[in-house]
Amino acid sequence: MPDKFPLIVLNEFFQESEYHQFIQPVHSAIATVAEDLSTPPLETTVVMSGNLTASVNRRATDKSFSPERIGGQVAGKTMPIDPTNYSKVDVVMDMGMMTSTPDGTQQAMFVYLLAHELGHAVIGRQRTTSGDTPTSHRAEPSGMAGLFGLEAIDEWRCDRLVPRHAALNG
């Protein structure tokens, strides 16, 4: 399975931390889910970033990313290298939001956030390889409602990917 779902870890504006010990186990759990779902090969780079905006803008074609959202702030961002197939994905984690010496609650939050972002990679890979990619764009008013609905359901699915999978196979 490691050959099918390789993992790379990079630090940007951030150094090795207590959080790093969780990356491989979380990736392995999501890779198991991906394997069970017959997901085609997927290479993931987890970017531990001390400056989310800079790390996202470094990878984005549109350099205007802002982490502020209604109701909160983005804690991670899944970015396909090629959005048409999701075979290589960068998962940027905002380590600037995390404490330097995490307690159990903060460790659990990091694990949850990383699993959520890795879930986006699996769902994106599943969608693009099944031919179920959206045909409309945000700039098209007629397609915006559908895209917002798709994004909302993807967020819900990523929040429940691992617990739901564990319940079905446990």
PDB file of C-alpha atoms in Angstrom:
ATOM      1  CA  MET A   1       0.000   0.000   0.000  1.00  0.00           C
ATOM      2  CA  PRO A   2       2.790   2.562   0.658  1.00  0.00           C
ATOM      3  CA  ASP A   3       3.753   2.413  -3.030  1.00  0.00           C
ATOM      4  CA  LYS A   4       0.177   3.212  -4.040  1.00  0.00           C
ATOM      5  CA  PHE A   5      -0.263   6.106  -1.583  1.00  0.00           C
ATOM      6  CA  PRO A   6       3.190   7.661  -1.009  1.00  0.00           C
ATOM      7  CA  LEU A   7       3.620  10.410   1.564  1.00  0.00           C
ATOM      8  CA  ILE A   8       6.067  13.317   1.636  1.00  0.00           C
ATOM      9  CA  VAL A   9       6.297  15.733   4.586  1.00  0.00           C
ATOM     10  CA  LEU A  10       7.651  19.272   4.153  1.00  0.00           C
ATOM     11  CA  ASN A  11       8.161  22.083   6.657  1.00  0.00           C
ATOM     12  CA  GLU A  12       7.593  25.646   5.471  1.00  0.00           C
ATOM     13  CA  PHE A  13       8.109  28.494   7.910  1.00  0.00           C
ATOM     14  CA  PHE A  14       7.959  25.754  10.550  1.00  0.00           C
ATOM     15  CA  GLN A  15      10.290  23.274  12.226  1.00  0.00           C
ATOM     16  CA  GLU A  16       9.954  19.660  13.373  1.00  0.00           C
ATOM     17  CA  SER A  17       7.445  19.481  16.226  1.00  0.00           C
ATOM     18  CA  GLU A  18       5.474  17.135  18.455  1.00  0.00           C
ATOM     19  CA  TYR A  19       2.739  17.131  15.792  1.00  0.00           C
ATOM     20  CA  HIS A  20       4.956  15.372  13.240  1.00  0.00           C
ATOM     21  CA  GLN A  21       4.612  12.033  15.050  1.00  0.00           C
ATOM     22  CA  PHE A  22       0.926  11.895  14.043  1.00  0.00           C
ATOM     23  CA  ILE A  23       1.326  12.441  10.313  1.00  0.00           C
ATOM     24  CA  GLN A  24       2.315   8.913   9.265  1.00  0.00           C
ATOM     25  CA  PRO A  25      -0.312   7.101  11.388  1.00  0.00           C
ATOM     26  CA  VAL A  26      -3.104   9.402  10.173  1.00  0.00           C
ATOM     27  CA  HIS A  27      -1.945   9.028   6.572  1.00  0.00           C
ATOM     28  CA  SER A  28      -1.848   5.238   6.996  1.00  0.00           C
ATOM     29  CA  ALA A  29      -5.415   5.212   8.323  1.00  0.00           C
ATOM     30  CA  ILE A  30      -6.679   7.311   5.408  1.00  0.00           C
ATOM     31  CA  ALA A  31      -4.650   5.188   2.954  1.00  0.00           C
ATOM     32  CA  THR A  32      -6.427   2.111   4.340  1.00  0.00           C
ATOM     33  CA  VAL A  33      -9.772   3.798   3.720  1.00  0.00           C
ATOM     34  CA  ALA A  34      -8.618   4.778   0.213  1.00  0.00           C
ATOM     35  CA  GLU A  35      -7.513   1.205  -0.500  1.00  0.00           C
ATOM     36  CA  ASP A  36     -10.836  -0.188   0.736  1.00  0.00           C
ATOM     37  CA  LEU A  37     -12.600   2.260  -1.609  1.00  0.00           C
ATOM     38  CA  SER A  38     -10.418   1.098  -4.543  1.00  0.00           C
ATOM     39  CA  THR A  39      -8.954   4.575  -4.904  1.00  0.00           C
ATOM     40  CA  PRO A  40      -6.396   4.863  -7.714  1.00  0.00           C
ATOM     41  CA  PRO A  41      -2.808   5.799  -6.726  1.00  0.00           C
ATOM     42  CA  LEU A  42      -2.458   9.126  -4.941  1.00  0.00           C
ATOM     43  CA  GLU A  43       0.726  10.926  -3.861  1.00  0.00           C
ATOM     44  CA  THR A  44       0.306  13.258  -0.900  1.00  0.00           C
ATOM     45  CA  THR A  45       2.633  15.965   0.367  1.00  0.00           C
ATOM     46  CA  VAL A  46       1.760  17.224   3.837  1.00  0.00           C
ATOM     47  CA  VAL A  47       3.087  20.756   4.247  1.00  0.00           C
ATOM     48  CA  MET A  48       3.502  21.790   7.863  1.00  0.00           C
ATOM     49  CA  SER A  49       3.287  25.560   7.496  1.00  0.00           C
ATOM     50  CA  GLY A  50       3.881  28.351   9.963  1.00  0.00           C
ATOM     51  CA  ASN A  51       2.335  30.760   7.429  1.00  0.00           C
ATOM     52  CA  LEU A  52      -0.729  29.251   5.751  1.00  0.00           C
ATOM     53  CA  THR A  53      -1.360  32.193   3.432  1.00  0.00           C
ATOM     54  CA  ALA A  54       2.202  32.185   2.077  1.00  0.00           C
ATOM     55  CA  SER A  55       2.271  28.395   1.643  1.00  0.00           C
ATOM     56  CA  VAL A  56      -1.078  28.333  -0.170  1.00  0.00           C
ATOM     57  CA  ASN A  57      -0.218  31.308  -2.384  1.00  0.00           C
ATOM     58  CA  ARG A  58       3.093  29.630  -3.263  1.00  0.00           C
ATOM     59  CA  ARG A  59       1.086  26.758  -4.784  1.00  0.00           C
ATOM     60  CA  ALA A  60      -1.975  28.586  -6.145  1.00  0.00           C
ATOM     61  CA  THR A  61      -2.417  30.060  -9.605  1.00  0.00           C
ATOM     62  CA  ASP A  62      -4.551  32.800  -8.038  1.00  0.00           C
ATOM     63  CA  LYS A  63      -2.292  34.373  -5.389  1.00  0.00           C
ATOM     64  CA  SER A  64      -5.119  35.981  -3.392  1.00  0.00           C
ATOM     65  CA  PHE A  65      -5.841  33.273  -0.795  1.00  0.00           C
ATOM     66  CA  SER A  66      -7.130  34.453   2.561  1.00  0.00           C
ATOM     67  CA  PRO A  67      -7.699  32.062   5.477  1.00  0.00           C
ATOM     68  CA  GLU A  68     -10.604  34.090   6.877  1.00  0.00           C
ATOM     69  CA  ARG A  69     -14.021  32.506   6.419  1.00  0.00           C
ATOM     70  CA  ILE A  70     -17.498  33.180   7.706  1.00  0.00           C
ATOM     71  CA  GLY A  71     -17.587  31.583  11.106  1.00  0.00           C
ATOM     72  CA  GLY A  72     -13.859  31.058  11.496  1.00  0.00           C
ATOM     73  CA  GLN A  73     -10.532  30.573   9.844  1.00  0.00           C
ATOM     74  CA  VAL A  74      -9.126  27.900   7.549  1.00  0.00           C
ATOM     75  CA  ALA A  75      -6.855  25.474   9.420  1.00  0.00           C
ATOM     76  CA  GLY A  76      -5.808  23.395   6.418  1.00  0.00           C
ATOM     77  CA  LYS A  77      -6.077  23.399   2.648  1.00  0.00           C
ATOM     78  CA  THR A  78      -5.997  20.491   0.198  1.00  0.00           C
ATOM     79  CA  MET A  79      -4.563  21.544  -3.134  1.00  0.00           C
ATOM     80  CA  PRO A  80      -4.368  19.179  -6.102  1.00  0.00           C
ATOM     81  CA  ILE A  81      -1.301  19.675  -8.290  1.00  0.00           C
ATOM     82  CA  ASP A  82      -3.535  18.835 -11.256  1.00  0.00           C
ATOM     83  CA  PRO A  83      -7.222  19.413 -10.405  1.00  0.00           C
ATOM     84  CA  THR A  84      -8.322  17.220 -13.308  1.00  0.00           C
ATOM     85  CA  ASN A  85      -7.035  14.017 -11.687  1.00  0.00           C
ATOM     86  CA  TYR A  86      -5.943  14.594  -8.054  1.00  0.00           C
ATOM     87  CA  SER A  87      -3.084  12.088  -8.466  1.00  0.00           C
ATOM     88  CA  LYS A  88      -0.747  14.443  -6.562  1.00  0.00           C
ATOM     89  CA  VAL A  89      -2.038  16.595  -3.746  1.00  0.00           C
ATOM     90  CA  ASP A  90      -0.494  19.086  -1.325  1.00  0.00           C
ATOM     91  CA  VAL A  91      -2.177  19.237   2.069  1.00  0.00           C
ATOM     92  CA  VAL A  92      -1.157  22.486   3.765  1.00  0.00           C
ATOM     93  CA  MET A  93      -1.636  22.508   7.536  1.00  0.00           C
ATOM     94  CA  ASP A  94      -1.713  25.840   9.410  1.00  0.00           C
ATOM     95  CA  MET A  95       0.719  25.179  12.238  1.00  0.00           C
ATOM     96  CA  GLY A  96       0.621  28.853  13.176  1.00  0.00           C
ATOM     97  CA  MET A  97      -2.729  28.080  14.832  1.00  0.00           C
ATOM     98  CA  MET A  98      -1.256  25.271  16.946  1.00  0.00           C
ATOM     99  CA  THR A  99       0.522  25.568  20.273  1.00  0.00           C
ATOM    100  CA  SER A 100       4.172  24.549  20.402  1.00  0.00           C
ATOM    101  CA  THR A 101       3.604  22.048  23.231  1.00  0.00           C
ATOM    102  CA  PRO A 102       0.238  20.440  22.528  1.00  0.00           C
ATOM    103  CA  ASP A 103      -1.877  18.764  25.162  1.00  0.00           C
ATOM    104  CA  GLY A 104      -4.136  15.811  24.356  1.00  0.00           C
ATOM    105  CA  THR A 105      -6.972  17.996  23.081  1.00  0.00           C
ATOM    106  CA  GLN A 106      -4.694  19.921  20.722  1.00  0.00           C
ATOM    107  CA  GLN A 107      -3.123  16.684  19.485  1.00  0.00           C
ATOM    108  CA  ALA A 108      -6.587  15.266  18.802  1.00  0.00           C
ATOM    109  CA  MET A 109      -7.571  18.443  16.932  1.00  0.00           C
ATOM    110  CA  PHE A 110      -4.487  18.148  14.721  1.00  0.00           C
ATOM    111  CA  VAL A 111      -5.240  14.475  13.988  1.00  0.00           C
ATOM    112  CA  TYR A 112      -8.832  15.351  13.142  1.00  0.00           C
ATOM    113  CA  LEU A 113      -7.844  18.271  10.885  1.00  0.00           C
ATOM    114  CA  LEU A 114      -5.199  16.231   9.055  1.00  0.00           C
ATOM    115  CA  ALA A 115      -7.601  13.307   8.537  1.00  0.00           C
ATOM    116  CA  HIS A 116     -10.214  15.766   7.247  1.00  0.00           C
ATOM    117  CA  GLU A 117      -7.810  17.299   4.713  1.00  0.00           C
ATOM    118  CA  LEU A 118      -6.540  13.885   3.593  1.00  0.00           C
ATOM    119  CA  GLY A 119     -10.194  12.918   3.145  1.00  0.00           C
ATOM    120  CA  HIS A 120     -10.526  15.734   0.611  1.00  0.00           C
ATOM    121  CA  ALA A 121      -7.654  14.187  -1.338  1.00  0.00           C
ATOM    122  CA  VAL A 122      -9.333  10.765  -1.416  1.00  0.00           C
ATOM    123  CA  ILE A 123     -12.727  12.188  -2.371  1.00  0.00           C
ATOM    124  CA  GLY A 124     -11.137  14.371  -5.060  1.00  0.00           C
ATOM    125  CA  ARG A 125      -9.255  11.387  -6.482  1.00  0.00           C
ATOM    126  CA  GLN A 126     -12.411   9.265  -6.432  1.00  0.00           C
ATOM    127  CA  ARG A 127     -14.439  11.998  -8.119  1.00  0.00           C
ATOM    128  CA  THR A 128     -11.942  12.784 -10.881  1.00  0.00           C
ATOM    129  CA  THR A 129     -11.234   9.157 -11.763  1.00  0.00           C
ATOM    130  CA  SER A 130     -14.930   8.243 -11.841  1.00  0.00           C
ATOM    131  CA  GLY A 131     -15.721  11.076 -14.264  1.00  0.00           C
ATOM    132  CA  ASP A 132     -17.904  12.838 -11.700  1.00  0.00           C
ATOM    133  CA  THR A 133     -16.168  16.219 -11.832  1.00  0.00           C
ATOM    134  CA  PRO A 134     -18.247  19.407 -11.814  1.00  0.00           C
ATOM    135  CA  THR A 135     -18.626  21.062 -15.199  1.00  0.00           C
ATOM    136  CA  SER A 136     -19.565  24.536 -13.938  1.00  0.00           C
ATOM    137  CA  HIS A 137     -17.323  27.124 -12.312  1.00  0.00           C
ATOM    138  CA  ARG A 138     -17.697  29.699  -9.545  1.00  0.00           C
ATOM    139  CA  ALA A 139     -17.731  32.494 -12.115  1.00  0.00           C
ATOM    140  CA  GLU A 140     -20.876  31.049 -13.686  1.00  0.00           C
ATOM    141  CA  PRO A 141     -23.942  32.138 -11.680  1.00  0.00           C
ATOM    142  CA  SER A 142     -25.970  29.164 -12.871  1.00  0.00           C
ATOM    143  CA  GLY A 143     -23.409  26.732 -11.515  1.00  0.00           C
ATOM    144  CA  MET A 144     -22.559  28.388  -8.222  1.00  0.00           C
ATOM    145  CA  ALA A 145     -25.374  26.803  -6.212  1.00  0.00           C
ATOM    146  CA  GLY A 146     -24.371  23.345  -7.360  1.00  0.00           C
ATOM    147  CA  LEU A 147     -20.717  23.956  -6.549  1.00  0.00           C
ATOM    148  CA  PHE A 148     -21.547  25.360  -3.115  1.00  0.00           C
ATOM    149  CA  GLY A 149     -23.707  22.310  -2.448  1.00  0.00           C
ATOM    150  CA  LEU A 150     -20.937  19.974  -3.595  1.00  0.00           C
ATOM    151  CA  GLU A 151     -18.395  21.746  -1.384  1.00  0.00           C
ATOM    152  CA  ALA A 152     -20.728  21.588   1.610  1.00  0.00           C
ATOM    153  CA  ILE A 153     -21.357  17.872   1.208  1.00  0.00           C
ATOM    154  CA  ASP A 154     -17.627  17.236   0.727  1.00  0.00           C
ATOM    155  CA  GLU A 155     -16.926  19.021   4.013  1.00  0.00           C
ATOM    156  CA  TRP A 156     -19.533  16.835   5.715  1.00  0.00           C
ATOM    157  CA  ARG A 157     -18.108  13.674   4.132  1.00  0.00           C
ATOM    158  CA  CYS A 158     -14.542  14.532   5.169  1.00  0.00           C
ATOM    159  CA  ASP A 159     -15.684  15.116   8.737  1.00  0.00           C
ATOM    160  CA  ARG A 160     -17.184  11.618   8.785  1.00  0.00           C
ATOM    161  CA  LEU A 161     -14.915   9.619   6.473  1.00  0.00           C
ATOM    162  CA  VAL A 162     -12.857   7.749   9.060  1.00  0.00           C
ATOM    163  CA  PRO A 163     -15.538   7.218  11.765  1.00  0.00           C
ATOM    164  CA  ARG A 164     -18.087   6.066   9.168  1.00  0.00           C
ATOM    165  CA  HIS A 165     -15.586   3.746   7.508  1.00  0.00           C
ATOM    166  CA  ALA A 166     -14.527   2.290  10.868  1.00  0.00           C
ATOM    167  CA  ALA A 167     -18.154   1.673  11.836  1.00  0.00           C
ATOM    168  CA  LEU A 168     -18.866  -0.143   8.567  1.00  0.00           C
ATOM    169  CA  ASN A 169     -15.760  -2.314   8.763  1.00  0.00           C
ATOM    170  CA  GLY A 170     -15.397  -2.692  12.533  1.00  0.00           C
TER     171      GLY A 170
END
